[in-house]
CSV table of C-alpha atoms in Angstrom, one decimal:
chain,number,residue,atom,x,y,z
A,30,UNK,CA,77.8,114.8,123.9
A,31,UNK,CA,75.0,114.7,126.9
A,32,UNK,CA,72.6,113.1,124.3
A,33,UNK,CA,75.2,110.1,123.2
A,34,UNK,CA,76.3,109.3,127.0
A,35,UNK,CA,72.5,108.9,127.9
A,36,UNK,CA,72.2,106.8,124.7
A,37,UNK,CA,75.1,104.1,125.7
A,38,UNK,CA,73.7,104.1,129.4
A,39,UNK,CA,70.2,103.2,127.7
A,40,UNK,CA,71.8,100.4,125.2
A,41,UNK,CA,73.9,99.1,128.0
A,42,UNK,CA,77.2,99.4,126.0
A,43,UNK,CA,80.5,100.2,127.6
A,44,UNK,CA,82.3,103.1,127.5
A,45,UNK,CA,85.9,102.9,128.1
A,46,UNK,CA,88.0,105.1,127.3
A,47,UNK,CA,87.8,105.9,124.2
A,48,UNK,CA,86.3,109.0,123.2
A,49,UNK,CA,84.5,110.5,119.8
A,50,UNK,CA,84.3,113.7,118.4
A,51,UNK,CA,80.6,115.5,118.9
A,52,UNK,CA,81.0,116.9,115.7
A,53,UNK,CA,80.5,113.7,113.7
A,54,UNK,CA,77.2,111.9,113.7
A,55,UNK,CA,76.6,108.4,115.3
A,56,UNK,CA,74.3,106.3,114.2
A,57,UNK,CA,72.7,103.9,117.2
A,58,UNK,CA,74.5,100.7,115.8
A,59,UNK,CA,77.7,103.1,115.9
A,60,UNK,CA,77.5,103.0,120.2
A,61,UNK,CA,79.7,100.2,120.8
A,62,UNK,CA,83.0,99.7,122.6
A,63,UNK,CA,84.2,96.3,123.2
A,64,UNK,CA,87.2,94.8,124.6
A,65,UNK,CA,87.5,90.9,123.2
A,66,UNK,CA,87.6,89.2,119.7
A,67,UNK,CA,85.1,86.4,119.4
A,68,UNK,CA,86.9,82.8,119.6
A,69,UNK,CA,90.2,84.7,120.4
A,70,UNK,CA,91.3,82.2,122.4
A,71,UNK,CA,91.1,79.7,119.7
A,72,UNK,CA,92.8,81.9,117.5
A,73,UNK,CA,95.9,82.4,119.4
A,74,UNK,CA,96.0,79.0,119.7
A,75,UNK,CA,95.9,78.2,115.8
A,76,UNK,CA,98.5,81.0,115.8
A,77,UNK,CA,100.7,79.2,118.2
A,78,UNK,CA,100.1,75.7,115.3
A,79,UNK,CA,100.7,78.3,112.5
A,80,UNK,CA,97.3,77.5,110.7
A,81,UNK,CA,97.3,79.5,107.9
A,82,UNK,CA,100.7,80.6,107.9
A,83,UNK,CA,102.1,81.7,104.5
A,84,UNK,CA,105.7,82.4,103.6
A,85,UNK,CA,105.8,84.1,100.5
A,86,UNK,CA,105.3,87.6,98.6
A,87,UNK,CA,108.3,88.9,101.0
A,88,UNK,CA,108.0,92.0,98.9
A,89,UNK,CA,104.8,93.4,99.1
A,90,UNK,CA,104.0,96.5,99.9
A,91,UNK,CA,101.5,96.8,102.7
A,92,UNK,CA,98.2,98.0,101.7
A,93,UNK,CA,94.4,97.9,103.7
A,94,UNK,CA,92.1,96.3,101.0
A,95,UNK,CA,88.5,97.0,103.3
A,96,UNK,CA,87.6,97.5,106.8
A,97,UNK,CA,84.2,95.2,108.1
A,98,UNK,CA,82.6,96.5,110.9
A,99,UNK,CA,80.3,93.4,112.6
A,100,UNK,CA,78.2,93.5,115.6
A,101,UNK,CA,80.7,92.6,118.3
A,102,UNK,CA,84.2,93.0,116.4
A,103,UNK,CA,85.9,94.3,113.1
A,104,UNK,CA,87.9,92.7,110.5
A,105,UNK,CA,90.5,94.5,108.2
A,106,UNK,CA,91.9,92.9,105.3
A,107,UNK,CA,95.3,93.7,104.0
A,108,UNK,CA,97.6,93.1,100.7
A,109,UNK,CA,100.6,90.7,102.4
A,110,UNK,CA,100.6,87.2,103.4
A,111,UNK,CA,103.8,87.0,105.5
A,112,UNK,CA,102.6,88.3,108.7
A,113,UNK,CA,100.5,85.6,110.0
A,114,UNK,CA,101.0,86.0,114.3
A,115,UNK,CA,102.4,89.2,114.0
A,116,UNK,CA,101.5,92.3,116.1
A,117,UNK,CA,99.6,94.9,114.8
A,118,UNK,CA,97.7,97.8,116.5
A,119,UNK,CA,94.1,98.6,115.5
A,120,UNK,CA,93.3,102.6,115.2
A,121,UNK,CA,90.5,104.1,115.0
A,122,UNK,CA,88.7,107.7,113.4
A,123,UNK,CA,85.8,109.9,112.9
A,124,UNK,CA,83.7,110.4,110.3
A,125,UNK,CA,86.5,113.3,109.6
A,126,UNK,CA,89.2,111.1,109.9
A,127,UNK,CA,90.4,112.5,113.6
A,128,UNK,CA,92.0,109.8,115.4
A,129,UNK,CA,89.5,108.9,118.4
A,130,UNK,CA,92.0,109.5,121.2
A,131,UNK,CA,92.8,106.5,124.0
A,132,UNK,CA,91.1,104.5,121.2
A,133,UNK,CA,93.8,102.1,120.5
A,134,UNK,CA,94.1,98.2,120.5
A,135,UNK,CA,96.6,95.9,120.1
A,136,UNK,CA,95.8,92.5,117.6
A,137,UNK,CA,97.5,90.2,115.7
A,138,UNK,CA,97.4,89.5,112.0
A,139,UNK,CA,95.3,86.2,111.7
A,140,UNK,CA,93.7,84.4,109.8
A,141,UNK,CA,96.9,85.2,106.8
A,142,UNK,CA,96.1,88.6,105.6
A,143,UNK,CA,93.3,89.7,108.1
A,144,UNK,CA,93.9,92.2,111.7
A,145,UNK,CA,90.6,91.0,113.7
A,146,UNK,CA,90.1,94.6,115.4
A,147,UNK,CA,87.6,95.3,118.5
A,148,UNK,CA,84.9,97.6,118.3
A,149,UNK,CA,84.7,101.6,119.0
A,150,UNK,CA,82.3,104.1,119.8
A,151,UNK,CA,82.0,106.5,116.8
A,152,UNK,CA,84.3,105.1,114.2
A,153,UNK,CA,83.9,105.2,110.4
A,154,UNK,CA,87.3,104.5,109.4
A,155,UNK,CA,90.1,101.8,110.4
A,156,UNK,CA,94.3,101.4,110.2
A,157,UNK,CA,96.4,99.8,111.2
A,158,UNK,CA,100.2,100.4,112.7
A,159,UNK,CA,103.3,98.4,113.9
A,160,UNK,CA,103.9,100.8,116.3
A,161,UNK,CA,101.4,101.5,119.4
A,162,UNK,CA,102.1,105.2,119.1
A,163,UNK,CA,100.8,105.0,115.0
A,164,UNK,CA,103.6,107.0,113.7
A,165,UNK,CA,103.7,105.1,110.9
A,166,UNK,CA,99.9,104.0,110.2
A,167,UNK,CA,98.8,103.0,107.1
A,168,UNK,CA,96.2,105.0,105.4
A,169,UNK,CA,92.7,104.9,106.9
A,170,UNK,CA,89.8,102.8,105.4
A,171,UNK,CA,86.2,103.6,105.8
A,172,UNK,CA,84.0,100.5,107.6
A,173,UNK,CA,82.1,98.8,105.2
A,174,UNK,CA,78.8,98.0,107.7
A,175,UNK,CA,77.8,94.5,108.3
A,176,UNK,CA,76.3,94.5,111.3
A,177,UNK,CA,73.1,92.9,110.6
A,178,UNK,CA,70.8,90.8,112.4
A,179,UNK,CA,70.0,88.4,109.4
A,180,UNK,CA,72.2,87.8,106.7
A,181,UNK,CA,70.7,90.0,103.5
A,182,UNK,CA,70.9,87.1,101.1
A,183,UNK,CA,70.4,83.1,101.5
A,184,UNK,CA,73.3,82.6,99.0
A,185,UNK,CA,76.3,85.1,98.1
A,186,UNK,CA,79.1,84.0,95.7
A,187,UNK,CA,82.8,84.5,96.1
A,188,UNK,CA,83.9,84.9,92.7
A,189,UNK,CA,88.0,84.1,92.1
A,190,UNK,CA,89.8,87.1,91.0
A,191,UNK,CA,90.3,88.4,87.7
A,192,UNK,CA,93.9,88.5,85.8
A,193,UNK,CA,95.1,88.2,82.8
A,194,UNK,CA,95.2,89.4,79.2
A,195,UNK,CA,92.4,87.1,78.4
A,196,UNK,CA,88.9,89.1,77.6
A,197,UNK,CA,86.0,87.4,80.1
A,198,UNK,CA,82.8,89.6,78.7
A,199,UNK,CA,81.4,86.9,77.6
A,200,UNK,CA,82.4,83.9,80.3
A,201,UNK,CA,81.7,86.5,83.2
A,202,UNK,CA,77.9,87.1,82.0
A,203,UNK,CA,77.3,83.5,81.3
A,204,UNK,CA,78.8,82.3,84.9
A,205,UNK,CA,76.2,85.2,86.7
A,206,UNK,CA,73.2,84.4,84.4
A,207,UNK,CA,73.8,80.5,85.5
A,208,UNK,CA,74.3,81.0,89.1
A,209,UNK,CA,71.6,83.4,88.9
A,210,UNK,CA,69.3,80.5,87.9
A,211,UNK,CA,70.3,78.6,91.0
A,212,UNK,CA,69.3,82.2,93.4
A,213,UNK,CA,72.8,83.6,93.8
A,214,UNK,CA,71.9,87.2,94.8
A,215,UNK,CA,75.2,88.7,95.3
A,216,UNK,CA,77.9,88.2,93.5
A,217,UNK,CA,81.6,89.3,95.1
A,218,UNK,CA,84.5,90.0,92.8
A,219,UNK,CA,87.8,90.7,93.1
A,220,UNK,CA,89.7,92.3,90.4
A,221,UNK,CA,93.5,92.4,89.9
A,222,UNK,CA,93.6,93.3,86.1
A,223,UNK,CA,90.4,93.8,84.0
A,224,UNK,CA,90.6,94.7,80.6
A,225,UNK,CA,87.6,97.9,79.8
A,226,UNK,CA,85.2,95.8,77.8
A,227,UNK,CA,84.8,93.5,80.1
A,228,UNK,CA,84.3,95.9,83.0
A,229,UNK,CA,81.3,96.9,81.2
A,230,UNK,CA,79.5,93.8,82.0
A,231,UNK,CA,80.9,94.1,85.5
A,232,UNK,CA,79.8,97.4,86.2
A,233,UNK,CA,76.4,96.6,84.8
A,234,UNK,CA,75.8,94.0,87.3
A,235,UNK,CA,76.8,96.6,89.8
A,236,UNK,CA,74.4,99.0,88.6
A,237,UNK,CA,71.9,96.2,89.1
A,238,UNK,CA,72.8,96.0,92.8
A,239,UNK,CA,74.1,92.1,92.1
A,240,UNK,CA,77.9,92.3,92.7
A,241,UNK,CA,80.2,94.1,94.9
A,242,UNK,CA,84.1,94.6,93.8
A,243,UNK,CA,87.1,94.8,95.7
A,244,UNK,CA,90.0,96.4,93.2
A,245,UNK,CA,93.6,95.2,94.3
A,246,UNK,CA,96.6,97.4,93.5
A,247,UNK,CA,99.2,95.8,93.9
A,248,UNK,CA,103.6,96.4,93.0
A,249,UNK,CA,103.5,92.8,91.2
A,250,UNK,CA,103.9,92.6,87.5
A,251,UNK,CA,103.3,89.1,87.2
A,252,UNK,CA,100.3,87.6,88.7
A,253,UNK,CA,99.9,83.6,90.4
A,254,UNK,CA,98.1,81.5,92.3
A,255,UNK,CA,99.2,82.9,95.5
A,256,UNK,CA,97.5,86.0,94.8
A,257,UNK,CA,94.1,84.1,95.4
A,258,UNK,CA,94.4,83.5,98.8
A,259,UNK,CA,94.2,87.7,98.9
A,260,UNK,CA,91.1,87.3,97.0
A,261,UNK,CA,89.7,84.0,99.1
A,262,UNK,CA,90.0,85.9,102.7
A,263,UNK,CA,88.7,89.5,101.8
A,264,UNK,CA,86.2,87.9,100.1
A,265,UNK,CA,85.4,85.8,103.5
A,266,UNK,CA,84.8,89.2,105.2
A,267,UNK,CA,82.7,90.6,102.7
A,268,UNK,CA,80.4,88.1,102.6
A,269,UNK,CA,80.1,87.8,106.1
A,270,UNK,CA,76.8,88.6,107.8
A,271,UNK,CA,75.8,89.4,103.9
A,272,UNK,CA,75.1,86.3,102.8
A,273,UNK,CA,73.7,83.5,104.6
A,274,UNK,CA,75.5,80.5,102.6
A,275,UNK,CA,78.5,81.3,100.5
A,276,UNK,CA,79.5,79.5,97.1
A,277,UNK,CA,83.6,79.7,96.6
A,278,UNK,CA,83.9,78.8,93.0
A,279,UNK,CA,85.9,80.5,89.7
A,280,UNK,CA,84.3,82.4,86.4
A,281,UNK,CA,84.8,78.5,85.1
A,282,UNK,CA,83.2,76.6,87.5
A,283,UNK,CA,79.4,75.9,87.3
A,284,UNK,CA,77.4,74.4,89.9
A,285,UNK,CA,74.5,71.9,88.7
A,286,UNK,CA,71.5,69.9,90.4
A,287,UNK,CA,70.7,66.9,89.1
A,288,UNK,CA,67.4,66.3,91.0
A,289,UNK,CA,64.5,68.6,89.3
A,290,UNK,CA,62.3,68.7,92.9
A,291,UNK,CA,65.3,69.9,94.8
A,292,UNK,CA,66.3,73.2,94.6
A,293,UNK,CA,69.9,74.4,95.9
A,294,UNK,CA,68.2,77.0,98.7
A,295,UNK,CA,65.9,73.7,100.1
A,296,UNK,CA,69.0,71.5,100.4
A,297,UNK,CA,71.2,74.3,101.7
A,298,UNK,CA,67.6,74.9,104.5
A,299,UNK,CA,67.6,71.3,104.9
A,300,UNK,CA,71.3,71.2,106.4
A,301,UNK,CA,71.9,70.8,110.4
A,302,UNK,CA,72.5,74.0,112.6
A,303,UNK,CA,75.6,72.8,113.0
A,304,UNK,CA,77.0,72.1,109.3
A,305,UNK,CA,79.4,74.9,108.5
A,306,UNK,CA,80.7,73.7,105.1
A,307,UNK,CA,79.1,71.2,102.3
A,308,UNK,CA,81.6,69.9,99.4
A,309,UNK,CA,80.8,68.8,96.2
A,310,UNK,CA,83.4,67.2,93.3
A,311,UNK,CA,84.0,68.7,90.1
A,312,UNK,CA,83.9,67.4,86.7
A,313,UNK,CA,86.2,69.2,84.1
A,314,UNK,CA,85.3,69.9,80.9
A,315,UNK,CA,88.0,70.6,77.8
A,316,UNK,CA,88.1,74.4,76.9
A,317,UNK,CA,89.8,73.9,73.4
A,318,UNK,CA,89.6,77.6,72.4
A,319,UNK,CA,89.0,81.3,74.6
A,320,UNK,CA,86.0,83.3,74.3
A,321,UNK,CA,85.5,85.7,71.8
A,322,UNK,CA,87.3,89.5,71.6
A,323,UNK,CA,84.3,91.4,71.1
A,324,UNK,CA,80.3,91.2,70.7
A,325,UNK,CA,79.3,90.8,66.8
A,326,UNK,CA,76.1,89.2,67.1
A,327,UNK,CA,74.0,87.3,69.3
A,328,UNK,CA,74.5,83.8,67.0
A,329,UNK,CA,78.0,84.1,67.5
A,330,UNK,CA,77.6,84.8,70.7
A,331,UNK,CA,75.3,81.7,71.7
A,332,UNK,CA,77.5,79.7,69.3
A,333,UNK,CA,80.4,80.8,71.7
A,334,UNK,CA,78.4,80.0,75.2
A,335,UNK,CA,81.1,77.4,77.0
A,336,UNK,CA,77.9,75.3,78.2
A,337,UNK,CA,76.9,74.8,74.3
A,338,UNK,CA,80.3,74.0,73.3
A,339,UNK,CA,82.5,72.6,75.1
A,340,UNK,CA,81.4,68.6,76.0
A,341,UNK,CA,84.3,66.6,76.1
A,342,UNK,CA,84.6,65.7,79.6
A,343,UNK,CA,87.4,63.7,82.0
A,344,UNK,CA,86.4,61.3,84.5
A,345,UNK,CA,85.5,62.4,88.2
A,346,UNK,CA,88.7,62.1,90.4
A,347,UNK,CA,86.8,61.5,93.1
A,348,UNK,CA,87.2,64.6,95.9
A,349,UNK,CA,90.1,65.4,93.8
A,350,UNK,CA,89.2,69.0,93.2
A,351,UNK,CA,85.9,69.6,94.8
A,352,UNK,CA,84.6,73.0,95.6
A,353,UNK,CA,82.4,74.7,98.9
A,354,UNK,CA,79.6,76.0,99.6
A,355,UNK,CA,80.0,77.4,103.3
A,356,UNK,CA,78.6,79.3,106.4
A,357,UNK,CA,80.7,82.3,106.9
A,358,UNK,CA,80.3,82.5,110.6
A,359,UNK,CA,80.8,79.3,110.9
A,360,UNK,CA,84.5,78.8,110.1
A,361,UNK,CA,87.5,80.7,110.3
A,362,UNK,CA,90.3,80.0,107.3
A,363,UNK,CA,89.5,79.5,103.7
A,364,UNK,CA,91.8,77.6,100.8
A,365,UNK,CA,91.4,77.9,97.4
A,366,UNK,CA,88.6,74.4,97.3
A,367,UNK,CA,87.2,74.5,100.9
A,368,UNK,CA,87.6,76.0,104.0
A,369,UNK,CA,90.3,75.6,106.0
A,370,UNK,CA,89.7,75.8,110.1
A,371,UNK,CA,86.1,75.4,111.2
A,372,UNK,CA,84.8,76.5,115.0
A,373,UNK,CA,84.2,73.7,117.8
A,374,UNK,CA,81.3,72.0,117.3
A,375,UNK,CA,81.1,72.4,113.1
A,376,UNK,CA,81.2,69.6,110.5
A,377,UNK,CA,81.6,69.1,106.8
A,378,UNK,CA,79.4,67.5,104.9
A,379,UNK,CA,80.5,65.6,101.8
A,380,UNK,CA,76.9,66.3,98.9
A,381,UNK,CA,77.2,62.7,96.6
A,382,UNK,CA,77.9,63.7,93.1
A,383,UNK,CA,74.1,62.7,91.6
A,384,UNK,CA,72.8,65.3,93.6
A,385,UNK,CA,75.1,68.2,92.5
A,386,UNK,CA,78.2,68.7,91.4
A,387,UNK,CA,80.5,71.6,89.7
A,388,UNK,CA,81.2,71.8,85.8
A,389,UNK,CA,84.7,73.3,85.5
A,390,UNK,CA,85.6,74.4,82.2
A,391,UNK,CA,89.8,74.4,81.9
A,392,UNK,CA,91.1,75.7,79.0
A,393,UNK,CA,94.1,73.7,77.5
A,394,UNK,CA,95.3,75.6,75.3
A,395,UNK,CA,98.5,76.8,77.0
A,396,UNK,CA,100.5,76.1,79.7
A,397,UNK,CA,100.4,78.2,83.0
A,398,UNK,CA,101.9,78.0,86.7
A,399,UNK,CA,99.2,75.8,87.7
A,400,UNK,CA,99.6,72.8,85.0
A,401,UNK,CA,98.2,72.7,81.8
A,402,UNK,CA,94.8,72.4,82.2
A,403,UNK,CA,94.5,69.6,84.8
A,404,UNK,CA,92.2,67.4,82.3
A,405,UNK,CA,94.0,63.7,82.4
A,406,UNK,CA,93.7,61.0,80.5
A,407,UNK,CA,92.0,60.2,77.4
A,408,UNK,CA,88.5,58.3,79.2
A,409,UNK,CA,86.2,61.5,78.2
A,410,UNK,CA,82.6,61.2,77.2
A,411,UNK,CA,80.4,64.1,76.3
A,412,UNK,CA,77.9,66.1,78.9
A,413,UNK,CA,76.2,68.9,78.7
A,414,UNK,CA,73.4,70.9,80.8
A,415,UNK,CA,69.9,69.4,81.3
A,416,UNK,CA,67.5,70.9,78.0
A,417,UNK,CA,65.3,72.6,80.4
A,418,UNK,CA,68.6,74.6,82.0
A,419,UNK,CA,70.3,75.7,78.8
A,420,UNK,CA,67.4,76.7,77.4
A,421,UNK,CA,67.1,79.1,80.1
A,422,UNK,CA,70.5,80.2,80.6
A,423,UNK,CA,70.5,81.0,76.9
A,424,UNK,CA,67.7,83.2,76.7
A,425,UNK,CA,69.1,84.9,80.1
A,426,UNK,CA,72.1,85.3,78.0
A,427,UNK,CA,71.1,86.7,75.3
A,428,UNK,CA,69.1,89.4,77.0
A,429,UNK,CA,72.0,90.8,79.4
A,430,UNK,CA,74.1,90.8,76.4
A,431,UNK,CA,71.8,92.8,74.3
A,432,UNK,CA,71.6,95.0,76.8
A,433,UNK,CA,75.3,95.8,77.8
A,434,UNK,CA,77.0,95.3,74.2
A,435,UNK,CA,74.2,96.1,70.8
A,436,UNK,CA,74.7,99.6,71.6
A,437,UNK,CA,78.9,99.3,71.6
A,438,UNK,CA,79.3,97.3,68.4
């Protein structure tokens, strides 16, 4: 205990009150009380507006998805959506998961699903309580460390979550070997329901160190569209201090550059300190059939590739349906196309649509809770990927489904 006091009074770090037990080691970057949330001032006020405020899954069952430990504060994302303004108290344990005594701190839930928590000396796992005495706590989760000086990667990728009967082997390999082209070097995903075969591709691309997964259990048979705002904030966290600049986009949606001296990372570099969000429109292609079950070949399965065969495209709505590409730190509440809330002093920037846009592939085959496909009208021509690009993304293709699937025929 003598060694860790000298070490806060060398780092300069506060104290307090709380306390740690010696038994458990603490890592340097694990010295740090504080007693504030960054920008809570602004928060409580969007509280006070009800920014972000959503009134619906009454049901759920509350559940901590991930605890994300920061330099200066900690977020902790949670299963309901109800709560937005609500007290909550932050609590705090040990490598052993002992409760650090005279630890606790009381927070609110904001932004929707998230407790913004402070930091404490010594803790490697987070809850949560209603009640400031923690009878009724919710289980601990261990701090996921993001406390970094410089974001690991220039460009992360929020992938939406995965649901559904439907088998995505093939759509989910073909979405990572695109963005892969354009230097995505982390991929985040969020699974709800994910049938085996598919997970084999997943878990691949784990292996590889390329994508991190949240798993979401959750008491609700039937799945919607409200379920992604789960996905969209948890997601937010995760990427945090990870990834420099973070793409929010679907398994469907593709992003392309139409300007072969400008790469994504140089206009992304090229962008003002103070841009926290760049938009771009979407073009939606006609999905007339779903992938295939199972691998057989690797023909059928470039005969299958959604860039090579699907063309029939609508015309742009323009802004209609656009998709981000954003700066974590640099805004505060996400929707399902952009963000929502962005700090003092941060702009958006609209990126015209010949210098990049999003291919998004809607199947209209069958009707969902979210429209039938949202292709209109009967004005479609036929586009496709520049030469150079699909030759690429089909050899990248090929290869990572070779790899995963020859050996499981």
């Amino acid at each position: 205990m003598f060694l860790i006091v000298i070490s806060l009074a060398i780092f300069g770090i506060s104290k307090q009150s709380s306390s740690f037990n010696s038994t458990c080691p603490v890592e340097y970057w694990n010295l740090i009380n504080t007693d504030s949330i960054p920008n809570g001032d602004i928060h409580a006020e969007w509280m006070r507006q009800n920014w972000s405020r959503r009134d619906n899954m009454f049901q759920s069952e509350l559940r901590l998805l991930n605890g994300y430990l920061y330099a200066d504060f900690i977020a902790v994302t949670t299963t309901v959506q109800y709560k937005t303004g609500k007290p909550a108290f932050c609590r705090y344990f040990d490598c052993n998961q002992r409760e650090i005594s005279n630890s606790t701190w009381q927070s609110s839930f904001f932004p929707l699903n998230t407790v913004y928590c402070v930091r404490r000396a010594g803790a490697k796992f987070v809850s949560i309580s209603f009640e400031e005495d923690g009878f009724y706590a919710k289980p601990a989760v261990p701090l996921m460390f993001r406390a970094f000086e410089e974001p690991i990667h220039e460009i992360g990728m929020c992938v939406g979550p995965f649901y559904g009967p439907e088998k995505r082997w093939l759509t989910l390999i073909e979405f990572v070997e695109h963005m892969r082209i354009y230097e995505v070097s982390m991929f985040y995903f969020t699974i709800f329901d994910m049938d085996g075969y598919s997970r084999l591709a997943l878990d691949e691309y784990e292996r590889q160190g390329l994508a991190e997964t949240t798993v979401i259990q959750t008491e609700y048979t039937q799945l919607d569209w409200m379920f992604h705002l789960i996905q969209l904030h948890d997601c937010f966290h995760r990427s945090r201090s990870h990834s420099q600049w973070v793409i929010n986009a679907d398994i469907d949606e593709r992003f392309v550059m139409f300007h072969p001296d400008l790469t994504l990372i140089q206009l992304l570099k090229s962008q003002h300190h103070n841009v926290g969000e760049l938009n771009f429109q979407a073009r939606r292609i006609q999905k007339t059939q779903n992938s295939p079950e199972k691998y057989t070949n690797l023909l059928e399965t470039i005969d299958n590739l959604e860039a090579l065969k699907f063309l029939k495209t609508a015309m742009t709505r323009i802004w209609e349906s656009s998709k981000s590409i954003y700066r974590p730190e640099k805004v505060a509440v996400q929707t399902y196309h952009h963000t929502h809330l962005q700090y003092p002093g941060v702009f958006v920037k609209n990126i015209p649509r010949d210098v990049a846009m999003f291919r998004h592939y809607r199947v209209t085959t069958v009707r969902n809770s979210i429209g039938n496909g949202w292709v209109y009208g009967d004005n479609f021509t036929d586009t496709g990927l520049e030469p150079e690009l699909e030759k690429l993304l089909v050899h990248k293709v090929a290869n990572m489904v070779e790899h995963v699937y020859e050996l499981s025929k």
